[in-house]
Amino acid sequence: MATSDPHIHVDRRVLHAHPAMRNLISTTLGRAIDAPTVVTTGCGLQVPYAMTSPRPESVTCLACRDHAHREHLRFADQVERLGRTPMPGVDITREQLDDAVAHLRDLARRFSSSSGR
């Protein structure tokens, strides 16, 4: 684990590490999920969870920002592609899908911008 690294990183599993995702899992399973104490980051380091952030404005590690940018774009493309075909049991409107894709692309843009660098 990097002990003297002053940077704020992102968890390698950018989308799964977000607090909203943990809340969704907790609600679904009916059990609270603890945040990990140490995580592997987008740049490959292992750091304390407290040294990570899902917010683009807080992340100072350039490699992690690049990783988060790519992951958000990849997931936006997946959601957009999957949304083209109606799936049984999924009740999501086209507007909700478009909003989700726009949100993911906005996060990707914010990770790629010079803000926070």
Short mmCIF file of C-alpha atoms in Angstrom, two decimals:
data_model
loop_
_atom_site.label_atom_id
_atom_site.label_comp_id
_atom_site.label_asym_id
_atom_site.label_seq_id
_atom_site.Cartn_x
_atom_site.Cartn_y
_atom_site.Cartn_z
CA MET A 1 0.00 0.00 0.00
CA ALA A 2 1.27 3.45 -0.92
CA THR A 3 1.69 5.26 2.39
CA SER A 4 3.11 8.61 1.27
CA ASP A 5 0.95 9.13 -1.83
CA PRO A 6 -0.76 12.53 -1.48
CA HIS A 7 -3.18 12.00 -4.39
CA ILE A 8 -6.90 11.28 -4.33
CA HIS A 9 -7.68 8.25 -6.54
CA VAL A 10 -10.67 6.38 -7.91
CA ASP A 11 -11.49 2.77 -7.14
CA ARG A 12 -10.59 0.50 -10.06
CA ARG A 13 -14.25 -0.59 -10.12
CA VAL A 14 -15.40 2.99 -10.63
CA LEU A 15 -19.09 2.27 -11.11
CA HIS A 16 -19.40 -0.41 -8.43
CA ALA A 17 -17.59 1.66 -5.82
CA HIS A 18 -19.97 4.61 -5.88
CA PRO A 19 -21.98 5.05 -2.66
CA ALA A 20 -25.25 4.97 -4.64
CA MET A 21 -24.36 1.49 -5.91
CA ARG A 22 -23.62 0.29 -2.36
CA ASN A 23 -26.98 1.76 -1.26
CA LEU A 24 -28.77 -0.06 -4.08
CA ILE A 25 -27.17 -3.37 -3.10
CA SER A 26 -27.95 -2.76 0.57
CA THR A 27 -31.57 -1.99 -0.22
CA THR A 28 -31.89 -5.02 -2.48
CA LEU A 29 -30.29 -7.46 -0.02
CA GLY A 30 -31.61 -5.85 3.14
CA ARG A 31 -28.12 -5.73 4.61
CA ALA A 32 -25.72 -2.85 5.05
CA ILE A 33 -22.50 -3.21 3.13
CA ASP A 34 -19.36 -1.78 4.69
CA ALA A 35 -16.97 0.23 2.58
CA PRO A 36 -13.64 -1.56 2.16
CA THR A 37 -10.65 -0.28 4.12
CA VAL A 38 -8.18 -0.67 1.22
CA VAL A 39 -8.95 -0.62 -2.51
CA THR A 40 -7.06 -1.10 -5.75
CA THR A 41 -7.23 2.10 -7.75
CA GLY A 42 -7.55 2.89 -11.43
CA CYS A 43 -3.80 3.48 -11.56
CA GLY A 44 -3.06 0.11 -9.93
CA LEU A 45 -2.04 1.26 -6.45
CA GLN A 46 -3.60 -0.06 -3.27
CA VAL A 47 -4.65 2.83 -1.08
CA PRO A 48 -6.97 3.42 1.89
CA TYR A 49 -10.58 3.78 0.77
CA ALA A 50 -10.56 7.23 2.39
CA MET A 51 -8.04 8.34 -0.29
CA THR A 52 -10.55 7.70 -3.11
CA SER A 53 -13.48 9.66 -4.45
CA PRO A 54 -16.18 9.13 -7.09
CA ARG A 55 -16.31 12.92 -7.63
CA PRO A 56 -14.22 14.11 -10.61
CA GLU A 57 -13.46 17.42 -8.88
CA SER A 58 -11.74 15.61 -6.01
CA VAL A 59 -9.56 13.14 -7.95
CA THR A 60 -5.98 14.38 -8.37
CA CYS A 61 -4.29 11.24 -9.75
CA LEU A 62 -4.07 11.72 -13.54
CA ALA A 63 -3.97 7.99 -14.30
CA CYS A 64 -7.09 7.44 -12.18
CA ARG A 65 -8.87 10.32 -13.91
CA ASP A 66 -8.07 8.74 -17.28
CA HIS A 67 -9.28 5.35 -16.03
CA ALA A 68 -12.56 6.82 -14.73
CA HIS A 69 -13.05 8.72 -17.99
CA ARG A 70 -12.73 5.51 -20.04
CA GLU A 71 -14.92 3.46 -17.68
CA HIS A 72 -17.76 5.99 -17.70
CA LEU A 73 -17.67 6.22 -21.51
CA ARG A 74 -17.61 2.42 -21.82
CA PHE A 75 -20.59 2.04 -19.50
CA ALA A 76 -22.53 4.84 -21.26
CA ASP A 77 -22.00 3.00 -24.56
CA GLN A 78 -23.20 -0.27 -22.99
CA VAL A 79 -26.32 1.31 -21.51
CA GLU A 80 -27.11 3.03 -24.79
CA ARG A 81 -26.61 -0.19 -26.78
CA LEU A 82 -28.67 -2.32 -24.38
CA GLY A 83 -31.42 0.29 -24.30
CA ARG A 84 -32.09 -0.07 -28.02
CA THR A 85 -33.71 -3.46 -27.47
CA PRO A 86 -36.70 -3.69 -25.11
CA MET A 87 -36.06 -6.23 -22.36
CA PRO A 88 -38.86 -8.14 -20.62
CA GLY A 89 -39.41 -6.99 -17.06
CA VAL A 90 -37.46 -3.75 -17.45
CA ASP A 91 -39.68 -0.71 -17.12
CA ILE A 92 -37.41 2.16 -18.13
CA THR A 93 -38.57 4.92 -20.43
CA ARG A 94 -36.47 6.14 -23.32
CA GLU A 95 -36.15 9.49 -21.53
CA GLN A 96 -34.78 7.82 -18.36
CA LEU A 97 -32.31 5.85 -20.45
CA ASP A 98 -31.19 8.98 -22.31
CA ASP A 99 -30.79 10.81 -18.98
CA ALA A 100 -28.64 7.99 -17.58
CA VAL A 101 -26.42 7.95 -20.68
CA ALA A 102 -26.10 11.75 -20.59
CA HIS A 103 -25.15 11.61 -16.89
CA LEU A 104 -22.45 9.00 -17.53
CA ARG A 105 -21.06 10.96 -20.47
CA ASP A 106 -21.03 14.12 -18.34
CA LEU A 107 -19.06 12.31 -15.63
CA ALA A 108 -16.62 11.07 -18.28
CA ARG A 109 -16.23 14.63 -19.57
CA ARG A 110 -15.63 15.95 -16.05
CA PHE A 111 -12.96 13.31 -15.42
CA SER A 112 -11.19 14.24 -18.66
CA SER A 113 -11.27 18.00 -18.11
CA SER A 114 -8.47 19.94 -16.53
CA SER A 115 -10.57 20.69 -13.42
CA GLY A 116 -9.08 19.01 -10.37
CA ARG A 117 -5.74 18.39 -12.08
#
